[in-house]
XYZ file of C-alpha atoms in Angstrom:
625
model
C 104.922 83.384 134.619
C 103.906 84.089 131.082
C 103.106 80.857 129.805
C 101.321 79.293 133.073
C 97.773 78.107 132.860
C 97.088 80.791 135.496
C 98.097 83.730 132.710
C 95.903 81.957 129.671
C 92.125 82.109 131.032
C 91.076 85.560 132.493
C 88.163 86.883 134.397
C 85.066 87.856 132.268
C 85.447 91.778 130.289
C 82.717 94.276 132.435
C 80.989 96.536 130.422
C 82.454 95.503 126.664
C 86.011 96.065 125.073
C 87.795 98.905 125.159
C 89.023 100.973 121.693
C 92.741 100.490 120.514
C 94.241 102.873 118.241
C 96.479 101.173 116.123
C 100.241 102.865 115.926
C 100.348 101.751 112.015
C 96.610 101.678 110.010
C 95.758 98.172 109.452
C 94.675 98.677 105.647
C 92.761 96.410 103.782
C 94.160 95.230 100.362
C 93.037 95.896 96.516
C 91.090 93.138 95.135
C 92.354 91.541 91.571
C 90.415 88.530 90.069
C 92.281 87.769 86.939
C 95.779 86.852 85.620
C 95.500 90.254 83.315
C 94.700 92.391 86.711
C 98.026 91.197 88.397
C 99.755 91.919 85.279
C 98.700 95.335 85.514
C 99.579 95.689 88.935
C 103.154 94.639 88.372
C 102.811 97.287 85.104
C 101.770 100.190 87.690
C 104.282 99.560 90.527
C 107.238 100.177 87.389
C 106.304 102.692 86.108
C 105.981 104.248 89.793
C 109.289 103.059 90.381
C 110.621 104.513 87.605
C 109.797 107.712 87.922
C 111.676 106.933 91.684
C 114.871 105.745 89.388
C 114.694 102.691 90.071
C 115.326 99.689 87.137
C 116.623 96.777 88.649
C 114.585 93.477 89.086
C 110.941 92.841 91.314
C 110.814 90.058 93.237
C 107.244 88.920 94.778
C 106.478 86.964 98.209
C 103.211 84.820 97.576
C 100.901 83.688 100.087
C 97.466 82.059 101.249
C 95.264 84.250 101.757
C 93.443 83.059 104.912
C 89.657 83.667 105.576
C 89.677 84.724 109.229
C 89.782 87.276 111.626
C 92.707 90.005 111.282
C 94.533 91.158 114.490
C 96.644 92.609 115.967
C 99.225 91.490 118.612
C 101.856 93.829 120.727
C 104.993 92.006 122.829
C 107.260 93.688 125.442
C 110.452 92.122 125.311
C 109.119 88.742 123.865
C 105.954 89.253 126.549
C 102.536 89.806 125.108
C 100.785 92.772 126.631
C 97.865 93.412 124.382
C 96.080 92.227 121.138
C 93.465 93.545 119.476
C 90.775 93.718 116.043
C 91.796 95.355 112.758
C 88.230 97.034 113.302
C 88.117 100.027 110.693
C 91.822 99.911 110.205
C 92.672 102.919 112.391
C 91.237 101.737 115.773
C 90.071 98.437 117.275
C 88.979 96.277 120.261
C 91.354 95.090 123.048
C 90.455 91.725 122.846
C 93.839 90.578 124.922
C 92.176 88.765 127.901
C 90.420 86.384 124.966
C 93.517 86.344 122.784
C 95.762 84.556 125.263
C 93.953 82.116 125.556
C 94.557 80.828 121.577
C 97.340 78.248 122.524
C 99.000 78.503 119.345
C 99.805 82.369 120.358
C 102.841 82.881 122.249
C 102.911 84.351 125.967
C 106.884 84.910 125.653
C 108.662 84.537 122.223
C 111.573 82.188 121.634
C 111.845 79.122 123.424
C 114.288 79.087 126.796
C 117.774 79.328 126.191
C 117.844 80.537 122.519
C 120.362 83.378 122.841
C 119.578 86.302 120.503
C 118.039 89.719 121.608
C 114.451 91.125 120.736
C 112.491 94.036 120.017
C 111.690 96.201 122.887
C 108.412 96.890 120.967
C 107.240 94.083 118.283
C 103.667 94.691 116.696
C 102.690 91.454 114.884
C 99.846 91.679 112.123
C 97.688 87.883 111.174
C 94.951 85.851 110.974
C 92.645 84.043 113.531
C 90.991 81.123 112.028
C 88.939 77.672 112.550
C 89.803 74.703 111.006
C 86.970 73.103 109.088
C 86.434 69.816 110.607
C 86.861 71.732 113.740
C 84.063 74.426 112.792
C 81.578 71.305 111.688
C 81.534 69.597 115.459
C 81.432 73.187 116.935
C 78.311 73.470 114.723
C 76.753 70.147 115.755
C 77.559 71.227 119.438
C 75.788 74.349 119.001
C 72.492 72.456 117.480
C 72.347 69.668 120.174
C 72.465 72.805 122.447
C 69.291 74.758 120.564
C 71.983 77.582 119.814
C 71.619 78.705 115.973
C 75.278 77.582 114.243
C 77.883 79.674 112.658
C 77.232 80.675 108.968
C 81.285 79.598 107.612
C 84.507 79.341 109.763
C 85.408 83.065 109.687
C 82.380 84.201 110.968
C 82.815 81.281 113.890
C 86.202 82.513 114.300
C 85.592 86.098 114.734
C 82.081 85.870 117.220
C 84.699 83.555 119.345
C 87.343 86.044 119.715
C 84.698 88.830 120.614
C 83.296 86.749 123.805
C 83.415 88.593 126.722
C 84.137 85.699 128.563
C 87.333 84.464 127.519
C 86.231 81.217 129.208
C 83.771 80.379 126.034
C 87.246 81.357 123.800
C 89.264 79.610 125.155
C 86.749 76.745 124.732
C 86.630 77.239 120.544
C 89.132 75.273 118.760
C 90.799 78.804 117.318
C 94.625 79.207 115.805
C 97.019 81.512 114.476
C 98.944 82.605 111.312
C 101.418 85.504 111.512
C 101.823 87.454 108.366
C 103.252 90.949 109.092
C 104.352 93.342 111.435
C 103.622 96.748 112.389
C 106.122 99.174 114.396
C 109.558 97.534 115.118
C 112.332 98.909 117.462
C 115.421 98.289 116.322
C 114.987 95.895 113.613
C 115.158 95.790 110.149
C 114.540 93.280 107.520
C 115.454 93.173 104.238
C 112.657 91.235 102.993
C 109.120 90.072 103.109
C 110.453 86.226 103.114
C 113.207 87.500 106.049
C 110.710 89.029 108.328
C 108.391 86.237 108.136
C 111.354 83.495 108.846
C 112.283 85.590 111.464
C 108.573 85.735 113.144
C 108.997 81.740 112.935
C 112.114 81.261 114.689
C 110.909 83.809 117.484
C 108.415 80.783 117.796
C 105.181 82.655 115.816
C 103.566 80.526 113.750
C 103.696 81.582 110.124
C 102.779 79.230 107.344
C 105.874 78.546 106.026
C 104.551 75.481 103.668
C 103.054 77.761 101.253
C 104.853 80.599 101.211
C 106.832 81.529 98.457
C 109.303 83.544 96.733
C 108.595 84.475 93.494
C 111.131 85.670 90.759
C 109.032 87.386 88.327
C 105.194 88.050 88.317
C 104.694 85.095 86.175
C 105.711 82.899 88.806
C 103.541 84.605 91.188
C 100.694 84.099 88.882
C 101.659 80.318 88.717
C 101.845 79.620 92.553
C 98.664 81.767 92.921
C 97.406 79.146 90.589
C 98.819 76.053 92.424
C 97.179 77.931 95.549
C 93.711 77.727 94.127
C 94.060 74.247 92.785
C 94.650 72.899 96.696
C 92.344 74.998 98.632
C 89.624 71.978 98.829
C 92.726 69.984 100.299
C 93.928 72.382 102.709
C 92.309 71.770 106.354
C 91.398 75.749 106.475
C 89.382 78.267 104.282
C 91.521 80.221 102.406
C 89.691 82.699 99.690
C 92.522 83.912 97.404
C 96.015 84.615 97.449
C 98.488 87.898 98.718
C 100.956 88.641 96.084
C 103.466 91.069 97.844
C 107.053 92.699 96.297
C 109.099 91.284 98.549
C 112.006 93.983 98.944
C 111.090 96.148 101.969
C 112.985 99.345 100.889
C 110.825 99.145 97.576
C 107.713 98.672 99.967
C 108.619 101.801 101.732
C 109.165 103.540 98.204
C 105.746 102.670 96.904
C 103.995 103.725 100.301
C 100.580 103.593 100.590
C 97.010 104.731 98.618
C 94.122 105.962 101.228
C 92.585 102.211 101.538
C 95.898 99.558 100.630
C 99.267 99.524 100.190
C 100.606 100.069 96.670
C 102.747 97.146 96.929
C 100.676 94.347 97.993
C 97.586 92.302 96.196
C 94.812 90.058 97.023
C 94.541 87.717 93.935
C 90.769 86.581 94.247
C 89.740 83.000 93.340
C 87.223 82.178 91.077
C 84.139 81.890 93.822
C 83.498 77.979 93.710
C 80.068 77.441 92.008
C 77.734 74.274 91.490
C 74.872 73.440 89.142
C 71.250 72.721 91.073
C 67.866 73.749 90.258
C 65.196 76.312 91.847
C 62.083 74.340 93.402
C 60.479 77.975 94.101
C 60.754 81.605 94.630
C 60.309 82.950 97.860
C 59.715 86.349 99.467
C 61.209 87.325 102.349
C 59.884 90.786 104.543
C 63.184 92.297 106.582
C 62.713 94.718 109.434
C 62.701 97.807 107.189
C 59.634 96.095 105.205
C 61.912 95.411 102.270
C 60.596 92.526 99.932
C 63.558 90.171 98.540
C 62.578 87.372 96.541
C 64.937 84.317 97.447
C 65.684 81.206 95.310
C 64.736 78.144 96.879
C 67.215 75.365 95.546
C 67.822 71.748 95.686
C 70.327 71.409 98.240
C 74.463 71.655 97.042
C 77.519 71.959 98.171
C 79.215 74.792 97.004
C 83.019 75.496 98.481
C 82.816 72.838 101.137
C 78.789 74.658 102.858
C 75.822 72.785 102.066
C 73.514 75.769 100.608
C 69.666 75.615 99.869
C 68.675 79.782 99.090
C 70.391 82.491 97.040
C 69.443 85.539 96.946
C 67.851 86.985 93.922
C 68.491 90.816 94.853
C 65.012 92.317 93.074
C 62.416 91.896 90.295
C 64.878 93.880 88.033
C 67.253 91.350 88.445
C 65.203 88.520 87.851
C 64.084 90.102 84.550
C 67.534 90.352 83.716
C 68.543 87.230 84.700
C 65.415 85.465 83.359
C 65.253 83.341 86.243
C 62.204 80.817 86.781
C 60.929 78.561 88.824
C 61.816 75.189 87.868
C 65.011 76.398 86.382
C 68.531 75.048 86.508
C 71.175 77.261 87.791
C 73.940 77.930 88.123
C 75.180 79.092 91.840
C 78.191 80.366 93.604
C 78.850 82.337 97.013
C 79.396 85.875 95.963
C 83.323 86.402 97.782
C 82.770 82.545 99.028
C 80.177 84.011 101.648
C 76.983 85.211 100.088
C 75.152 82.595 97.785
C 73.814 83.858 94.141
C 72.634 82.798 91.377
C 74.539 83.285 88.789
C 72.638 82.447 85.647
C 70.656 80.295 84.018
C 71.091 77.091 82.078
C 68.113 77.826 79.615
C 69.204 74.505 77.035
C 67.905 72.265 80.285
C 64.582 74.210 80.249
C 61.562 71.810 79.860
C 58.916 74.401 79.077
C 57.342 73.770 82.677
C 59.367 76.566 84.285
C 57.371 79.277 85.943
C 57.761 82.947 85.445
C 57.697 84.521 88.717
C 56.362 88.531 89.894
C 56.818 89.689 92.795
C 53.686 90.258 95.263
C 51.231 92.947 95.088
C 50.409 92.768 98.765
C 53.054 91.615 102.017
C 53.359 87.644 101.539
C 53.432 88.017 105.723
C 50.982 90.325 106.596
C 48.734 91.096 103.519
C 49.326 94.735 103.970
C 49.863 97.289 101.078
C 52.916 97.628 99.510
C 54.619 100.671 99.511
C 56.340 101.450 95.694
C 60.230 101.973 95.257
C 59.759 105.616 93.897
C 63.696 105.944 93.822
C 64.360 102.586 95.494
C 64.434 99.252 93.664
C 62.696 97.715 96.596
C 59.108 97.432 97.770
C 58.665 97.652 101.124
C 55.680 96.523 103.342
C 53.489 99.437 104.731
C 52.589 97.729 107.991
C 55.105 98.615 111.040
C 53.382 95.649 113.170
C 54.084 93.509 110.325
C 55.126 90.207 112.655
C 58.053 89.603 109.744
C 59.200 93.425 110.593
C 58.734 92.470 114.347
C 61.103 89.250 114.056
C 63.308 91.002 112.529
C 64.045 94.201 114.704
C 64.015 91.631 117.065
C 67.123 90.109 115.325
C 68.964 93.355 114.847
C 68.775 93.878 118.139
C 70.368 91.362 119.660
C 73.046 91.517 117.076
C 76.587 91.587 117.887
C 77.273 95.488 116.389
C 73.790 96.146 118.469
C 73.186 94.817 122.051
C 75.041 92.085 121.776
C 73.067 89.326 123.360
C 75.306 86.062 122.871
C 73.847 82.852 122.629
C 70.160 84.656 121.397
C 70.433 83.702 117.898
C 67.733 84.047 114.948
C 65.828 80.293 115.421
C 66.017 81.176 119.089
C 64.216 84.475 118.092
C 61.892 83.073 116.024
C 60.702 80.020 118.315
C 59.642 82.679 120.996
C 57.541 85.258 118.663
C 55.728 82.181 117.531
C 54.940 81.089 121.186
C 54.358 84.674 122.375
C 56.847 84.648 124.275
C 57.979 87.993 123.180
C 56.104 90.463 121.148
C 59.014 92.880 120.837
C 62.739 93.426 121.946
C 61.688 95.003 125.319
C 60.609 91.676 126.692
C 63.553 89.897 125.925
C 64.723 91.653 129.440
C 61.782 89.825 131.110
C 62.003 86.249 129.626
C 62.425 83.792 132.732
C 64.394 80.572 132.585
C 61.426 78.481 132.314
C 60.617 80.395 129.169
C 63.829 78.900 127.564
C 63.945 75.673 128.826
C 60.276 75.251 127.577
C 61.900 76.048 123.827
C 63.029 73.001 121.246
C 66.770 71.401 122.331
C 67.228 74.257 125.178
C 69.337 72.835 128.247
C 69.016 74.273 131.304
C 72.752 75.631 131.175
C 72.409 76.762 128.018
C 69.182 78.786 129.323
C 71.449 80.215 131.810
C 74.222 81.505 129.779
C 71.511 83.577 127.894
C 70.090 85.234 130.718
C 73.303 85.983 131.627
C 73.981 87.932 128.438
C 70.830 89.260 128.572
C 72.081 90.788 131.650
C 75.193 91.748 131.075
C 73.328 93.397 127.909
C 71.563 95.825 130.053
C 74.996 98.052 130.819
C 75.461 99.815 127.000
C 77.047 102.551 125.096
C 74.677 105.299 123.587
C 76.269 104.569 119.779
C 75.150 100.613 120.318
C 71.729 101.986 122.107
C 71.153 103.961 118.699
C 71.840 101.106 116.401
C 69.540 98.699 118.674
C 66.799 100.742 117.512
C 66.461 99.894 114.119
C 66.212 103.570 112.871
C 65.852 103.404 109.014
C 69.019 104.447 107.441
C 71.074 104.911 110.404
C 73.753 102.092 110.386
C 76.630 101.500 112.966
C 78.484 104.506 111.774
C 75.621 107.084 111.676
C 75.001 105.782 115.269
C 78.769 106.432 116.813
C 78.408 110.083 115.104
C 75.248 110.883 117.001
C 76.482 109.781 120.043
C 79.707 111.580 119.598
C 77.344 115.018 118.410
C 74.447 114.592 121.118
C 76.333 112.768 123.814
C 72.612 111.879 125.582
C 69.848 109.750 124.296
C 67.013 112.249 125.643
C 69.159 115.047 123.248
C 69.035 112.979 120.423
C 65.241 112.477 121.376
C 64.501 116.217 121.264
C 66.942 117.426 118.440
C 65.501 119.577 115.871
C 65.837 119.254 111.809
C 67.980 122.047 111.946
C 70.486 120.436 114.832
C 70.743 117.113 112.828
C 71.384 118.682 109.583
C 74.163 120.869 111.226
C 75.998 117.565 111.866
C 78.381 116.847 108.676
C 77.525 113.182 108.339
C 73.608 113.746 108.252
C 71.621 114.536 105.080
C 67.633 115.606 104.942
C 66.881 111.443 104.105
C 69.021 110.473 107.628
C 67.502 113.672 109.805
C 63.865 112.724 108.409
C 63.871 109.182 109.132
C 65.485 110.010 112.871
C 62.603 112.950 113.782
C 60.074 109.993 111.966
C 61.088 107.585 114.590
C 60.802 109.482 117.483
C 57.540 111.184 116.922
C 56.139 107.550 116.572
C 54.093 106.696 119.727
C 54.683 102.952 119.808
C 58.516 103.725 119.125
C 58.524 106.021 122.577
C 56.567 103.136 124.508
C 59.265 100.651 123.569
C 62.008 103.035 124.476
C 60.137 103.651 127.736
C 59.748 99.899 128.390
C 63.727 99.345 127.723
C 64.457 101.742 130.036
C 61.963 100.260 132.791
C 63.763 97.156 131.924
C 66.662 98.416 134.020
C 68.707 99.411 130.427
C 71.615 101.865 131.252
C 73.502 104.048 129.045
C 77.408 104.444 129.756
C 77.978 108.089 129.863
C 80.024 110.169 127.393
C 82.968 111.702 128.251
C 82.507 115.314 129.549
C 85.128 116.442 126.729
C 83.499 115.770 123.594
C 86.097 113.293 121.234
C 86.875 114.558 117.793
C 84.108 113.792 115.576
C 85.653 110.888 113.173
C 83.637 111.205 109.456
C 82.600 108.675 107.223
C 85.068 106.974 104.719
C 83.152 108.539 101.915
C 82.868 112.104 102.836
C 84.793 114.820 100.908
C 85.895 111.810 98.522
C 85.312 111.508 94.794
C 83.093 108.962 93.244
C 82.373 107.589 90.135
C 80.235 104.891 89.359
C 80.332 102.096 86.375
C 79.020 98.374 85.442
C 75.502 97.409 86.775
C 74.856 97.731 90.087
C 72.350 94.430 91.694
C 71.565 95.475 94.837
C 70.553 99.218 93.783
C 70.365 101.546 91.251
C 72.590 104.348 89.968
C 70.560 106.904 91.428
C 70.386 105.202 94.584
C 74.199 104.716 94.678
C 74.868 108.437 94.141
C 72.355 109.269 96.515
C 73.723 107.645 99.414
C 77.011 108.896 98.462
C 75.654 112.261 98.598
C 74.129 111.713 101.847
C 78.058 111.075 103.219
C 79.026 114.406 101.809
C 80.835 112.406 99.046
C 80.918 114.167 95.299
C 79.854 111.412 92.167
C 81.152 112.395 89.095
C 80.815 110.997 85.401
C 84.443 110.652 84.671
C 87.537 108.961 85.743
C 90.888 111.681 86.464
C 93.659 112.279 89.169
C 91.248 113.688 91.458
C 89.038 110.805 91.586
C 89.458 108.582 94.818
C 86.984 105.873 93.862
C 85.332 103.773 91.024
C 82.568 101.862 92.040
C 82.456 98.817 89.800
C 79.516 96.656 89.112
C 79.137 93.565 86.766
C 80.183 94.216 82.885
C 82.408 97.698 83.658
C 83.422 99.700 80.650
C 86.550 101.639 79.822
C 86.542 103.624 82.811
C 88.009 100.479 84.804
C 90.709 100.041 83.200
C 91.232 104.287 83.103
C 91.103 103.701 87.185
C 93.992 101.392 87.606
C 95.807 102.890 85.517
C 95.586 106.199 87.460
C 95.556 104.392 90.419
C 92.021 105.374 91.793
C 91.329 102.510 94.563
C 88.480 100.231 92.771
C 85.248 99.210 95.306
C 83.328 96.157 94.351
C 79.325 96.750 95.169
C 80.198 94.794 98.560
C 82.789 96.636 99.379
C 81.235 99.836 98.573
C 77.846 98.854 100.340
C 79.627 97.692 103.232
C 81.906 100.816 103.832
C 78.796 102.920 103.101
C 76.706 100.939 105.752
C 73.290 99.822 106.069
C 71.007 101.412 104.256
């Protein structure tokens, strides 16, 4: 029986989710963040269409744009037989066992009796989210439990659905929004604003109160504005608006660019911002040794999260900035996530502010620093550098890594300090009086760690590889080794030669892997992992197709100023993915990377079309660095 209690709450995943390839690419849409941007999307979509021959009128469906988790679901007949992640767009996670057990998601569409046939095969595309009030007591739950709380409600709502226990889902107060579909059998609509009401009366929820149908792209523009005046009133997080052309032959006619539909747009609020001043400049040492000076701010609420840091990228952009201690700011959260200060309000300076410079030794350890060369960063020389320690430790318990759940960073940090742990390898020998003995630990709670410690120990090589920590190699660079070497003791012994063969790998990537591995303390703490009882799932004997990186073979060009690293750095990295930069915009380019304060080469892009990366976007598709 579909809906029955019995069919909601599952058995626990073994050995992590399984990859779904999705039928229809789940793209991601193109950013605009001004009323003159959506004008000029309207402007490209005619004159596309006109070249088709077609002249008649554009209508728009409008939408909130909701900041959660995008998935996928796939019915039977009306029965729901698997869900699963966007993930890169092409493939993602069969999360189904966790997904049915989000009341608000159908087992079986349309109530009993309603007499109209369905789709053999219905793929439904939306949004899992957390309501705020409902993220807050989550959040208090998690403290009065010692278990570090979620960052915002999307990040909450995603590290829910990727249990792998549906039991803690189904515990989370998650629900639903349909938006879209992919593959239909048998159906067509002739409309955005038809397919959705359609959705709804198959009994999907959809959120039909502020949804609209626009006439022209003025109106759009207007409800997108209405949108942005409520979002502070509306019970969820949304972060912008979708501004769609509602006709679904024109849809079809525009098709699709590499990245995002042609048709569709995600109108970007204004990122909420608040005035508060900087009591002092910090530096914080990550696990590569980087140095990043932080803000430390009187306490504000910016977009509903109480924030006290920003980050302040580098010395260059301090100078630029001309930030101080003592100054007032102003802040925002960079895509309502990342909190930055924006600039400075230098009429409310007093003449007490202090200039600030970053260290000339580690503010942890007191070790040399090592100097950018071509980085913007310095980086701390020490290895045993207990901030680089704390850190690894961190990454490795990380969700894209081992995946320990319920080991979060003030969990981390309470047992370097009481030596409970010196490095990641003894996390497999921690005992539950070691966690009970930690601040607000109950003894469940205790429990449901070593059990995902356990469960941790069963991995795949591409997570092993990431666990590690290897400078440069992210969570894509990992999957490609695995899928090249298909055995951690290969990998081990591979040559300079054998890693530069491999398409994704550059001399920077191959030198920083044979670095690791001829380290001595590196090969004891592999050793000790693998005493721990660690196993590696095996490859299969036939070797899959090796998938490349986004950026490889593509097109770049670069313009605006860049925060987080320079030029040089940019096109280096894009190098190192086999990508091409160039110095001018023309058919052939695929990207423009756009910084703060772009020139004329911005505008050149969306005119030709060229899909437009913000430096997140671009730094997150290119991975970590």
């Amino acid at each position: 029986v579909p809906e029955s209690p019995s069919q909601r709450v599952g058995a626990p995943v073994e050995g992590g989710f399984k990859t779904v390839k999705h039928s229809i690419p789940m793209l991601s849409l193109e950013n605009g963040f001004s009323d003159k941007e959506v004008m000029e999307f309207e402007e490209r979509i005619k004159r596309l269409l006109t070249r088709l021959g077609w002249a008649n009128h554009i209508s728009y469906a409008v939408e909130p744009k909701m900041d959660g988790l995008a998935i996928e679901l796939i019915y039977e007949n009306g029965i729901l037989k698997t869900a699963s992640t966007r993930g890169d767009g092409y493939t993602g996670e069969d999360i189904t066992s966790n997904i049915k057990t989000i009341k608000s998601i159908p087992l079986r569409l349309l109530p009993p009796g309603y007499d109209q046939d369905l789709p053999e095969h219905l793929e439904v595309r939306g949004e899992v989210y957390m309501e705020q009030k409902a993220f807050q007591q989550l959040n208090k739950e998690r403290e009065k439990q010692g278990e570090a709380p979620f960052a915002n409600p999307r990040n909450a709502a995603a590290g829910s659905v990727r249990q792998l226990d549906p039991r803690i889902t189904a515990r989370r107060p998650l629900l639903f929004f349909s938006y879209g579909t992919g593959e239909i059998s048998g159906w067509t609509f002739t409309s955005h604003i038809e397919l959705l009401t359609t959705l709804n009366k198959w009994g999907l929820r959809v959120n039909t109160h502020y949804i609209k149908e626009c006439k022209s792209i003025d109106e759009a523009i207007a409800h997108c504005r209405y949108l942005e005046s409520i979002k502070h009133d509306l019970p969820y997080e949304i972060d912008g608006a979708v501004i769609k052309v509602n006709s679904t032959d024109l849809q079809k006619a525009l098709g699709e660019k590499s990245r995002s539909p042609r048709w569709a747009l995600a109108y970007k609020f204004e990122p909420t911002q608040a005035t508060t001043k900087i009591t002092k400049i910090d530096v914080q040492v990550g696990r590569t040794g980087a140095l990043t000076p932080v803000a430390l701010l009187e306490q504000v609420e910016v977009g509903g999260v109480r924030i006290s840091r920003a980050t302040l990228h580098n010395q260059e952009e301090i100078e630029r900035k001309d930030i101080r201690e003592g100054d007032t700011v102003i802040v925002q959260r960079a895509g309502d996530v990342i909190p930055e200060v924006v600039k400075v309000i230098k009429a409310k300076r007093t003449g007490k502010e202090k200039q600030f410079i970053m260290p000339d030794r580690c503010p942890v350890c007191g070790s040399e620093l090592i100097p950018p060369g071509d980085e913007v960063v310095l980086r701390c020389s020490n290895p045993g550098c207990s901030a680089q320690v704390t850190g690894g430790i961190k990454h490795f318990v990380s969700k894209d890594a081992m995946d320990i759940d319920g080991l979060g960073d003030k969990l981390v940090d309470q047992l370097v300090r009481l030596r409970r742990i010196k490095d990641a390898a003894d996390i497999y020998h921690l005992s539950l009086e070691d966690l009970i003995a930690l601040d607000k630990m109950a003894e469940k709670s205790a429990n449901n760690i070593l059990n995902a410690i356990k469960e941790s120990k069963n991995t795949t090589l591409a997570k092993f590889i990431y666990s590690l920590g290897i400078r440069h190699v992210g969570e894509h660079v990992a999957m490609v080794l695995a899928e090249q070497f298909r055995r951690f003791d290969s990998l081990q012994k591979a040559s300079r030669e054998e890693l530069l063969s491999i398409q994704e790998i550059g001399p920077e990537i191959a030198d920083s892997i044979l670095s690791y591995f001829s380290n001595e303390e590196n090969i004891s703490f592999i050793n000790h992992l693998f005493e721990a009882g660690i196993t590696i799932e095996e490859m299969p004997l036939e070797k899959a197709p090796l998938k490349e990186h986004p950026f490889s073979g593509k097109s770049f060009v670069l313009t605006g100023i860049l925060s987080a690293l320079t030029r040089s750095e940019a096109k280096k990295f894009i190098e190192e993915k086999k990508g091409k930069v160039s110095t001018s915009i023309s058919t052939k380019t695929d990207y423009l990377v756009s910084g703060k304060s772009p020139g004329s080469k911005l505008a050149k892009a969306k005119d030709l079309g060229v899909t437009i990366l913000s430096e997140e976007e671009f730094l997150r598709t290119l991975g970590e660095r």
